[in-house]
Amino acid sequence: MSQYDEGHTIAGWTGCAVATAGCVVLGLGVVTVSVPVLMGGGALMALGVLVTWGLHLAGWGKPPGRRPREEWGMRTRDLAARDGHPGCVGCRLAGRGRRAAVPVVAAAEPEVVTADAGG
């Protein structure tokens, strides 16, 4: 089993199932040449994205990268999801995982030292 274990989550499998249903409906719309069926399939595809994102933010997804073996289980909830995952686009879109802005301190201007000409 891979050490990265990406996609083996409730969020991943649920989103994949909804998106697969959307693809089936889209295919049915192409075969039957039906605009309402095509729109329904497109709506299901969009719903698959939103369901996956919502479940990921609720802690049923996993952050990218390596995880300890005890966190590989599909039903293991990610308790750090509320703070956002570093490098996660979904968390960034939700406003999570942003670091606090570091205040920029203006550097003091250096003193200009002039030579005394009158000596």
Short mmCIF file of N, CA and C in Angstrom, two decimals, residues 1 4 11-13 16 18 27 46 54-55 58-59 61 67 70 75 84-85 91 95 97-99 108 111 115:
data_model
loop_
_atom_site.label_atom_id
_atom_site.label_comp_id
_atom_site.label_asym_id
_atom_site.label_seq_id
_atom_site.Cartn_x
_atom_site.Cartn_y
_atom_site.Cartn_z
N MET A 1 0.84 -1.18 0.00
CA MET A 1 0.00 0.00 0.00
C MET A 1 0.88 1.24 0.00
N TYR A 4 1.34 7.35 0.65
CA TYR A 4 0.59 8.59 0.49
C TYR A 4 -0.91 8.36 0.66
N ALA A 11 -14.71 11.20 1.70
CA ALA A 11 -14.90 12.31 0.76
C ALA A 11 -14.54 11.88 -0.66
N GLY A 12 -13.44 11.18 -0.82
CA GLY A 12 -13.00 10.75 -2.14
C GLY A 12 -13.96 9.77 -2.80
N TRP A 13 -14.38 8.76 -2.06
CA TRP A 13 -15.28 7.76 -2.63
C TRP A 13 -16.67 8.31 -2.89
N CYS A 16 -16.49 10.59 -5.93
CA CYS A 16 -16.31 9.76 -7.13
C CYS A 16 -17.62 9.11 -7.54
N VAL A 18 -20.73 10.21 -6.95
CA VAL A 18 -21.64 11.23 -7.48
C VAL A 18 -21.17 11.66 -8.87
N GLY A 27 -23.81 10.89 -20.45
CA GLY A 27 -23.79 9.94 -21.57
C GLY A 27 -25.19 9.63 -22.07
N ALA A 46 -21.19 18.86 -11.02
CA ALA A 46 -20.88 19.98 -10.12
C ALA A 46 -21.17 19.60 -8.67
N GLY A 54 -17.03 19.66 0.54
CA GLY A 54 -17.69 19.78 1.85
C GLY A 54 -17.26 18.69 2.81
N LEU A 55 -17.18 17.46 2.34
CA LEU A 55 -16.75 16.36 3.21
C LEU A 55 -15.28 16.52 3.60
N ALA A 58 -15.14 18.97 6.32
CA ALA A 58 -15.72 18.42 7.55
C ALA A 58 -14.80 17.40 8.22
N GLY A 59 -13.67 17.11 7.59
CA GLY A 59 -12.71 16.20 8.20
C GLY A 59 -12.74 14.79 7.64
N GLY A 61 -11.91 14.01 4.56
CA GLY A 61 -10.87 13.90 3.55
C GLY A 61 -9.53 13.85 4.26
N ARG A 67 1.30 10.27 5.58
CA ARG A 67 0.62 10.20 6.88
C ARG A 67 1.08 8.95 7.60
N GLU A 70 -1.38 4.60 11.06
CA GLU A 70 -2.63 4.53 11.81
C GLU A 70 -3.70 5.48 11.26
N ARG A 75 -12.13 5.29 7.32
CA ARG A 75 -13.07 5.89 8.27
C ARG A 75 -12.38 6.70 9.37
N GLY A 84 -7.10 23.83 8.43
CA GLY A 84 -6.65 23.84 7.04
C GLY A 84 -5.36 23.06 6.89
N HIS A 85 -5.20 22.48 5.72
CA HIS A 85 -4.01 21.70 5.42
C HIS A 85 -3.03 22.56 4.63
N CYS A 91 -8.72 23.80 0.99
CA CYS A 91 -8.69 24.55 2.26
C CYS A 91 -8.44 26.02 2.00
N GLY A 95 -10.77 29.48 2.84
CA GLY A 95 -10.21 30.48 3.75
C GLY A 95 -9.50 29.86 4.93
N GLY A 97 -6.19 27.65 6.61
CA GLY A 97 -4.77 27.37 6.39
C GLY A 97 -3.95 28.59 6.01
N ARG A 98 -4.54 29.74 6.06
CA ARG A 98 -3.76 30.94 5.73
C ARG A 98 -2.96 31.36 6.96
N ARG A 99 -1.76 31.69 6.73
CA ARG A 99 -0.93 32.13 7.84
C ARG A 99 -1.22 33.60 8.13
N ALA A 108 14.48 52.12 9.22
CA ALA A 108 14.82 53.52 9.46
C ALA A 108 15.82 53.97 8.40
N GLU A 111 21.39 57.60 8.72
CA GLU A 111 21.79 59.01 8.91
C GLU A 111 22.88 59.36 7.91
N ALA A 115 31.12 65.52 6.05
CA ALA A 115 32.41 65.95 6.58
C ALA A 115 32.38 67.46 6.77
#
